[in-house]
mmCIF file of C-alpha atoms in Angstrom:
data_model
loop_
_atom_site.group_PDB
_atom_site.id
_atom_site.type_symbol
_atom_site.label_atom_id
_atom_site.label_comp_id
_atom_site.label_asym_id
_atom_site.label_seq_id
_atom_site.Cartn_x
_atom_site.Cartn_y
_atom_site.Cartn_z
ATOM 1 C CA MET C 164 85.325 41.174 136.056
ATOM 2 C CA LEU C 165 83.640 44.527 135.604
ATOM 3 C CA VAL C 166 80.714 45.347 137.909
ATOM 4 C CA ASN C 167 78.930 48.474 139.084
ATOM 5 C CA MET C 168 79.323 49.835 142.613
ATOM 6 C CA ASN C 169 76.108 48.311 143.945
ATOM 7 C CA LYS C 170 77.710 44.882 143.546
ATOM 8 C CA ILE C 171 80.386 45.696 146.105
ATOM 9 C CA LEU C 172 79.385 48.675 148.270
ATOM 10 C CA LYS C 173 76.164 47.229 149.659
ATOM 11 C CA LYS C 174 78.120 44.262 150.979
ATOM 12 C CA ALA C 175 80.783 46.610 152.353
ATOM 13 C CA ALA C 176 78.131 48.616 154.178
ATOM 14 C CA LYS C 177 76.603 45.471 155.655
ATOM 15 C CA ASP C 178 79.923 43.997 156.814
ATOM 16 C CA LYS C 179 81.545 47.327 157.821
ATOM 17 C CA TYR C 180 84.577 47.525 155.578
ATOM 18 C CA ALA C 181 85.519 49.896 152.753
ATOM 19 C CA VAL C 182 86.671 49.372 149.174
ATOM 20 C CA ALA C 183 89.718 51.301 148.014
ATOM 21 C CA ALA C 184 89.212 53.503 144.954
ATOM 22 C CA PHE C 185 92.343 54.535 143.076
ATOM 23 C CA ASP C 186 92.675 57.152 140.359
ATOM 24 C CA CYS C 187 94.806 55.525 137.676
ATOM 25 C CA VAL C 188 96.185 57.511 134.763
ATOM 26 C CA SER C 189 98.563 55.014 133.147
ATOM 27 C CA ASP C 190 99.023 51.312 132.529
ATOM 28 C CA ILE C 191 101.584 50.925 135.337
ATOM 29 C CA PHE C 192 98.885 51.985 137.793
ATOM 30 C CA VAL C 193 96.192 49.781 136.242
ATOM 31 C CA LYS C 194 98.322 46.621 136.145
ATOM 32 C CA THR C 195 99.849 47.083 139.598
ATOM 33 C CA ILE C 196 96.530 47.900 141.276
ATOM 34 C CA LEU C 197 94.742 44.946 139.681
ATOM 35 C CA ASP C 198 97.572 42.504 140.376
ATOM 36 C CA SER C 199 97.616 43.646 144.008
ATOM 37 C CA ALA C 200 93.837 43.308 144.315
ATOM 38 C CA VAL C 201 93.971 39.732 143.029
ATOM 39 C CA ASN C 202 96.781 38.889 145.440
ATOM 40 C CA MET C 203 94.648 40.253 148.284
ATOM 41 C CA ASP C 204 91.378 38.719 146.962
ATOM 42 C CA SER C 205 89.789 42.152 147.212
ATOM 43 C CA PRO C 206 87.237 44.105 145.184
ATOM 44 C CA ILE C 207 88.720 47.255 143.700
ATOM 45 C CA ILE C 208 87.613 50.521 142.105
ATOM 46 C CA LEU C 209 89.645 52.072 139.271
ATOM 47 C CA MET C 210 88.878 55.731 138.654
ATOM 48 C CA ALA C 211 89.595 58.357 136.011
ATOM 49 C CA LEU C 212 88.901 62.084 135.957
ATOM 50 C CA GLU C 213 87.546 64.253 133.158
ATOM 51 C CA TYR C 214 91.056 65.672 132.875
ATOM 52 C CA ASP C 215 92.488 62.186 132.219
ATOM 53 C CA LEU C 216 89.955 61.440 129.486
ATOM 54 C CA LYS C 217 90.803 64.291 127.118
ATOM 55 C CA GLU C 218 91.696 63.452 123.524
ATOM 56 C CA ARG C 219 92.482 59.697 123.395
ATOM 57 C CA GLY C 220 92.407 59.275 127.161
ATOM 58 C CA MET C 221 88.857 57.941 127.101
ATOM 59 C CA ASP C 222 89.660 55.276 124.518
ATOM 60 C CA TYR C 223 92.945 54.364 126.161
ATOM 61 C CA ILE C 224 91.841 54.088 129.794
ATOM 62 C CA ALA C 225 88.422 52.550 129.138
ATOM 63 C CA GLY C 226 89.774 50.280 126.414
ATOM 64 C CA LEU C 227 92.661 49.021 128.547
ATOM 65 C CA ILE C 228 90.566 48.286 131.641
ATOM 66 C CA LYS C 229 87.726 46.673 129.686
ATOM 67 C CA ALA C 230 90.225 44.455 127.878
ATOM 68 C CA VAL C 231 92.018 43.167 130.962
ATOM 69 C CA ALA C 232 89.152 43.086 133.501
ATOM 70 C CA PRO C 233 87.829 39.637 132.421
ATOM 71 C CA THR C 234 91.232 38.109 133.211
ATOM 72 C CA TYR C 235 91.068 39.206 136.860
ATOM 73 C CA ASN C 236 88.828 37.135 139.120
ATOM 74 C CA VAL C 237 87.889 40.000 141.440
ATOM 75 C CA PRO C 238 85.115 42.598 141.129
ATOM 76 C CA ILE C 239 86.396 45.708 139.336
ATOM 77 C CA VAL C 240 84.477 48.975 139.066
ATOM 78 C CA LEU C 241 85.445 51.384 136.286
ATOM 79 C CA HIS C 242 84.417 54.729 137.776
ATOM 80 C CA LEU C 243 84.362 58.283 136.433
ATOM 81 C CA ASP C 244 85.481 60.555 139.262
ATOM 82 C CA HIS C 245 84.381 64.165 139.909
ATOM 83 C CA ALA C 246 82.591 64.729 136.616
ATOM 84 C CA THR C 247 80.650 67.917 135.932
ATOM 85 C CA ASN C 248 80.272 67.729 132.159
ATOM 86 C CA PHE C 249 77.181 65.827 130.990
ATOM 87 C CA ALA C 250 78.691 65.091 127.578
ATOM 88 C CA ILE C 251 81.771 63.458 129.114
ATOM 89 C CA ILE C 252 79.590 61.476 131.517
ATOM 90 C CA GLU C 253 77.516 60.107 128.646
ATOM 91 C CA ARG C 254 80.640 59.374 126.619
ATOM 92 C CA ALA C 255 82.128 57.495 129.569
ATOM 93 C CA LEU C 256 78.980 55.412 129.955
ATOM 94 C CA LYS C 257 78.989 54.584 126.239
ATOM 95 C CA ASN C 258 82.630 53.535 126.573
ATOM 96 C CA GLY C 259 81.914 51.017 129.316
ATOM 97 C CA PHE C 260 82.325 52.895 132.587
ATOM 98 C CA THR C 261 80.227 50.986 135.100
ATOM 99 C CA SER C 262 79.902 53.886 137.517
ATOM 100 C CA VAL C 263 80.060 57.687 137.408
ATOM 101 C CA MET C 264 80.290 60.465 139.956
ATOM 102 C CA TYR C 265 78.452 63.687 139.244
ATOM 103 C CA ASP C 266 79.970 66.454 141.353
ATOM 104 C CA GLY C 267 77.478 69.251 141.885
ATOM 105 C CA SER C 268 78.784 69.973 145.376
ATOM 106 C CA ALA C 269 79.704 73.581 144.581
ATOM 107 C CA LEU C 270 76.166 74.293 143.311
ATOM 108 C CA PRO C 271 73.111 75.348 145.322
ATOM 109 C CA PHE C 272 71.266 72.358 146.790
ATOM 110 C CA ASP C 273 68.322 72.461 144.354
ATOM 111 C CA GLN C 274 70.566 72.677 141.303
ATOM 112 C CA ASN C 275 72.716 69.824 142.595
ATOM 113 C CA VAL C 276 69.559 67.720 142.953
ATOM 114 C CA LYS C 277 68.306 68.611 139.477
ATOM 115 C CA ASN C 278 71.594 67.889 137.727
ATOM 116 C CA THR C 279 72.169 64.675 139.644
ATOM 117 C CA GLN C 280 68.693 63.450 138.666
ATOM 118 C CA GLN C 281 69.636 63.867 134.994
ATOM 119 C CA VAL C 282 72.831 61.871 135.461
ATOM 120 C CA VAL C 283 70.979 59.068 137.270
ATOM 121 C CA LYS C 284 68.518 58.774 134.363
ATOM 122 C CA MET C 285 71.434 58.694 131.945
ATOM 123 C CA ALA C 286 73.305 56.001 133.904
ATOM 124 C CA GLN C 287 70.277 53.758 134.331
ATOM 125 C CA LYS C 288 70.265 53.112 130.579
ATOM 126 C CA TYR C 289 73.657 51.458 130.975
ATOM 127 C CA ASN C 290 73.030 49.673 134.291
ATOM 128 C CA ALA C 291 75.676 51.956 135.775
ATOM 129 C CA THR C 292 75.715 53.375 139.289
ATOM 130 C CA VAL C 293 75.900 57.030 140.298
ATOM 131 C CA GLU C 294 77.795 58.676 143.134
ATOM 132 C CA ALA C 295 77.061 62.288 144.059
ATOM 133 C CA GLU C 296 78.460 64.703 146.623
ATOM 134 C CA LEU C 297 76.632 66.690 149.274
ATOM 135 C CA GLY C 298 78.654 69.284 151.120
ATOM 136 C CA HIS C 299 81.961 70.155 149.496
ATOM 137 C CA VAL C 300 85.393 68.540 149.816
ATOM 138 C CA ALA C 301 87.766 71.293 148.719
ATOM 139 C CA GLY C 302 91.539 71.471 148.291
ATOM 140 C CA LYS C 303 93.871 70.912 145.383
ATOM 141 C CA GLU C 304 91.744 69.121 142.814
ATOM 142 C CA LEU C 305 93.150 66.045 141.129
ATOM 143 C CA SER C 306 93.034 67.726 137.734
ATOM 144 C CA GLY C 307 95.762 70.064 138.929
ATOM 145 C CA CYS C 308 93.408 73.027 139.227
ATOM 146 C CA ASP C 309 92.934 74.886 142.477
ATOM 147 C CA ASP C 310 89.455 74.647 143.966
ATOM 148 C CA ASP C 311 88.352 78.104 145.081
ATOM 149 C CA HIS C 312 85.187 76.902 146.835
ATOM 150 C CA ALA C 313 85.329 76.764 150.619
ATOM 151 C CA VAL C 314 85.002 73.507 152.528
ATOM 152 C CA GLN C 315 81.375 72.877 153.384
ATOM 153 C CA LEU C 316 80.547 69.986 155.690
ATOM 154 C CA THR C 317 77.611 67.809 154.717
ATOM 155 C CA GLU C 318 74.409 68.840 156.496
ATOM 156 C CA PRO C 319 72.704 65.721 157.896
ATOM 157 C CA GLN C 320 69.237 67.244 157.543
ATOM 158 C CA GLU C 321 69.745 67.507 153.760
ATOM 159 C CA VAL C 322 70.849 63.907 153.251
ATOM 160 C CA GLU C 323 67.476 62.155 153.264
ATOM 161 C CA THR C 324 65.920 64.628 150.829
ATOM 162 C CA PHE C 325 68.912 64.512 148.504
ATOM 163 C CA VAL C 326 69.096 60.715 148.406
ATOM 164 C CA ASN C 327 65.338 60.292 147.954
ATOM 165 C CA GLU C 328 65.007 62.902 145.217
ATOM 166 C CA THR C 329 68.056 61.840 143.198
ATOM 167 C CA ASN C 330 67.912 58.050 143.598
ATOM 168 C CA ILE C 331 71.712 57.881 143.721
ATOM 169 C CA ASP C 332 73.618 54.735 144.622
ATOM 170 C CA ALA C 333 76.368 56.259 146.794
ATOM 171 C CA LEU C 334 76.893 59.570 148.572
ATOM 172 C CA ALA C 335 80.226 61.325 148.999
ATOM 173 C CA VAL C 336 80.262 63.296 152.237
ATOM 174 C CA SER C 337 82.378 66.166 153.513
ATOM 175 C CA ILE C 338 83.524 65.532 157.086
ATOM 176 C CA GLY C 339 86.955 67.152 157.198
ATOM 177 C CA THR C 340 89.114 65.701 154.423
ATOM 178 C CA ALA C 341 90.488 67.606 151.427
ATOM 179 C CA HIS C 342 91.847 66.711 148.017
ATOM 180 C CA GLY C 343 95.566 66.643 147.371
ATOM 181 C CA ILE C 344 98.495 66.595 149.783
ATOM 182 C CA TYR C 345 97.768 67.908 153.268
ATOM 183 C CA VAL C 346 99.804 70.743 154.757
ATOM 184 C CA SER C 347 98.481 69.817 158.215
ATOM 185 C CA GLU C 348 96.953 66.640 159.596
ATOM 186 C CA PRO C 349 93.176 66.473 159.052
ATOM 187 C CA LYS C 350 90.723 65.746 161.838
ATOM 188 C CA LEU C 351 87.537 64.037 160.736
ATOM 189 C CA ASN C 352 84.202 65.042 162.182
ATOM 190 C CA ILE C 353 83.079 61.555 163.197
ATOM 191 C CA GLU C 354 80.052 62.844 165.097
ATOM 192 C CA ARG C 355 78.806 64.461 161.880
ATOM 193 C CA LEU C 356 79.446 61.189 160.053
ATOM 194 C CA LYS C 357 77.432 59.261 162.648
ATOM 195 C CA GLU C 358 74.474 61.594 162.094
ATOM 196 C CA ILE C 359 74.715 61.176 158.319
ATOM 197 C CA SER C 360 75.110 57.411 158.528
ATOM 198 C CA ALA C 361 71.987 57.112 160.660
ATOM 199 C CA ILE C 362 69.992 58.875 157.938
ATOM 200 C CA SER C 363 71.478 57.736 154.642
ATOM 201 C CA LYS C 364 69.945 54.786 152.809
ATOM 202 C CA VAL C 365 72.923 54.508 150.453
ATOM 203 C CA PRO C 366 76.605 53.651 151.027
ATOM 204 C CA LEU C 367 78.836 56.583 152.013
ATOM 205 C CA VAL C 368 82.057 57.670 150.316
ATOM 206 C CA LEU C 369 85.089 59.523 151.664
ATOM 207 C CA HIS C 370 87.183 61.623 149.297
ATOM 208 C CA GLY C 371 90.686 62.828 150.142
ATOM 209 C CA GLY C 372 91.826 59.592 151.763
ATOM 210 C CA SER C 373 95.524 60.124 151.008
ATOM 211 C CA GLY C 374 97.404 61.381 154.043
ATOM 212 C CA THR C 375 94.473 60.962 156.423
ATOM 213 C CA PRO C 376 95.622 59.235 159.654
ATOM 214 C CA GLU C 377 94.889 55.523 159.661
ATOM 215 C CA ALA C 378 93.028 55.659 162.969
ATOM 216 C CA GLU C 379 90.715 58.309 161.510
ATOM 217 C CA LEU C 380 90.050 56.193 158.434
ATOM 218 C CA LYS C 381 89.276 53.131 160.551
ATOM 219 C CA GLU C 382 86.828 55.120 162.652
ATOM 220 C CA ALA C 383 85.178 56.467 159.512
ATOM 221 C CA ILE C 384 84.759 52.920 158.172
ATOM 222 C CA ASN C 385 83.286 51.781 161.482
ATOM 223 C CA ASN C 386 80.733 54.566 161.136
ATOM 224 C CA GLY C 387 79.499 54.000 157.609
ATOM 225 C CA ILE C 388 82.189 54.847 155.030
ATOM 226 C CA THR C 389 82.318 52.122 152.338
ATOM 227 C CA LYS C 390 84.523 53.666 149.623
ATOM 228 C CA ILE C 391 87.676 55.704 150.146
ATOM 229 C CA ASN C 392 89.375 57.582 147.315
ATOM 230 C CA ILE C 393 93.167 57.493 147.045
ATOM 231 C CA TYR C 394 95.422 59.219 144.526
ATOM 232 C CA SER C 395 98.089 61.449 146.071
ATOM 233 C CA ASP C 396 99.545 58.437 147.906
ATOM 234 C CA LEU C 397 100.007 56.712 144.535
ATOM 235 C CA ARG C 398 101.753 59.720 143.016
ATOM 236 C CA ILE C 399 104.119 59.901 145.996
ATOM 237 C CA ALA C 400 104.824 56.170 145.664
ATOM 238 C CA LEU C 401 105.497 56.514 141.939
ATOM 239 C CA LYS C 402 107.988 59.329 142.548
ATOM 240 C CA LYS C 403 109.728 57.234 145.210
ATOM 241 C CA GLY C 404 109.958 54.314 142.788
ATOM 242 C CA ILE C 405 111.333 56.515 139.999
ATOM 243 C CA THR C 406 114.000 57.874 142.353
ATOM 244 C CA ILE C 407 115.081 54.362 143.337
ATOM 245 C CA ALA C 408 115.041 53.161 139.734
ATOM 246 C CA SER C 409 117.166 56.106 138.600
ATOM 247 C CA ALA C 410 119.740 55.464 141.314
ATOM 248 C CA ASP C 411 119.886 51.699 140.787
ATOM 249 C CA ASN C 412 120.133 51.638 137.005
ATOM 250 C CA GLN C 413 123.327 53.362 135.952
ATOM 251 C CA ARG C 414 123.676 51.633 132.603
ATOM 252 C CA PRO C 415 122.296 53.659 129.651
ATOM 253 C CA ASP C 416 119.814 50.952 128.614
ATOM 254 C CA PRO C 417 118.455 49.342 131.806
ATOM 255 C CA LEU C 418 116.244 46.317 131.312
ATOM 256 C CA PRO C 419 112.549 47.290 131.510
ATOM 257 C CA ASP C 420 111.774 44.855 134.334
ATOM 258 C CA LYS C 421 114.559 46.302 136.476
ATOM 259 C CA MET C 422 113.581 49.861 135.595
ATOM 260 C CA PHE C 423 109.909 49.453 136.472
ATOM 261 C CA ALA C 424 110.299 47.115 139.454
ATOM 262 C CA PRO C 425 110.857 49.835 142.100
ATOM 263 C CA MET C 426 107.835 51.787 140.843
ATOM 264 C CA THR C 427 105.628 48.705 140.821
ATOM 265 C CA ALA C 428 106.790 47.726 144.302
ATOM 266 C CA ALA C 429 106.112 51.189 145.741
ATOM 267 C CA ILE C 430 102.640 51.414 144.192
ATOM 268 C CA SER C 431 101.762 47.853 145.195
ATOM 269 C CA LYS C 432 102.720 48.522 148.794
ATOM 270 C CA ILE C 433 100.264 51.440 148.969
ATOM 271 C CA VAL C 434 97.474 49.372 147.381
ATOM 272 C CA GLN C 435 98.003 46.387 149.683
ATOM 273 C CA ASP C 436 98.326 48.598 152.773
ATOM 274 C CA ARG C 437 95.024 50.329 151.947
ATOM 275 C CA ILE C 438 93.237 47.037 151.269
ATOM 276 C CA ASN C 439 94.425 45.687 154.612
ATOM 277 C CA LEU C 440 93.522 48.869 156.468
ATOM 278 C CA PHE C 441 90.082 49.182 154.896
ATOM 279 C CA GLY C 442 89.229 45.550 155.646
ATOM 280 C CA SER C 443 88.438 44.393 152.105
ATOM 281 C CA LYS C 444 91.078 41.633 151.964
ATOM 282 C CA GLY C 445 89.367 38.329 151.193
ATOM 283 C CA LYS C 446 86.095 40.054 150.287
ATOM 284 C CA ALA C 447 86.155 39.529 146.513
ATOM 285 C CA ALA C 448 83.234 37.080 146.456
ATOM 286 C CA ILE C 449 79.948 38.787 145.519
#
């Protein structure tokens, strides 16, 4: 069943667990993630980027998820990730996205506030939730484009003003993660997170969850993180599954179930591992 993020993140904040959010760009991701979530009785967030929604991507991804969501008895959020284009945000909302992220993190504070306010007004017409980012999580962006803006940690003293003036539903914070595949192990600034958590009235989000040490993620959840974004881990799992499938199926016309099984298994393992780690197993009831 499709819901907005308020339906699941407020409960996560109260009970100190996090909901896994996965960028999914094809049906093998959508089906495997949703099947795994049902098996774990966990809420789940399916995300798409502006890059994924070009041409027929919007119709395909939104149409697929909207069609299958009623058949899954767990809360599902259809979320637009890292959007900067107002037209695409509005198009996503019209196409049934229940949540959107406006990313003005590379802008000056006042402009980020102003733009986020416009997105919140837009989303309210559709009963959709809005995530915004304060500070800047840099790195290799999921669209495949390099991010040339430097990492900027979230300033705790800006959080209250930003949340109050924008009326957002969730806040993505920068505490030491980066997008993409890490070249060295990240170290999260948990003390900064504690300061932010003490101030913020809305659930907190961590981007760049792939490759972050599990102990760091657990500590982040214990200190206020309620949504963790994962994508690179899925891409790595898919590649692993493709490699196994290619080696195992020597016949020229392998049966589809045998061909896809290693990919599905590899992706499902990541999804179930994250659900277990984040503590959302058995938390589907809302």
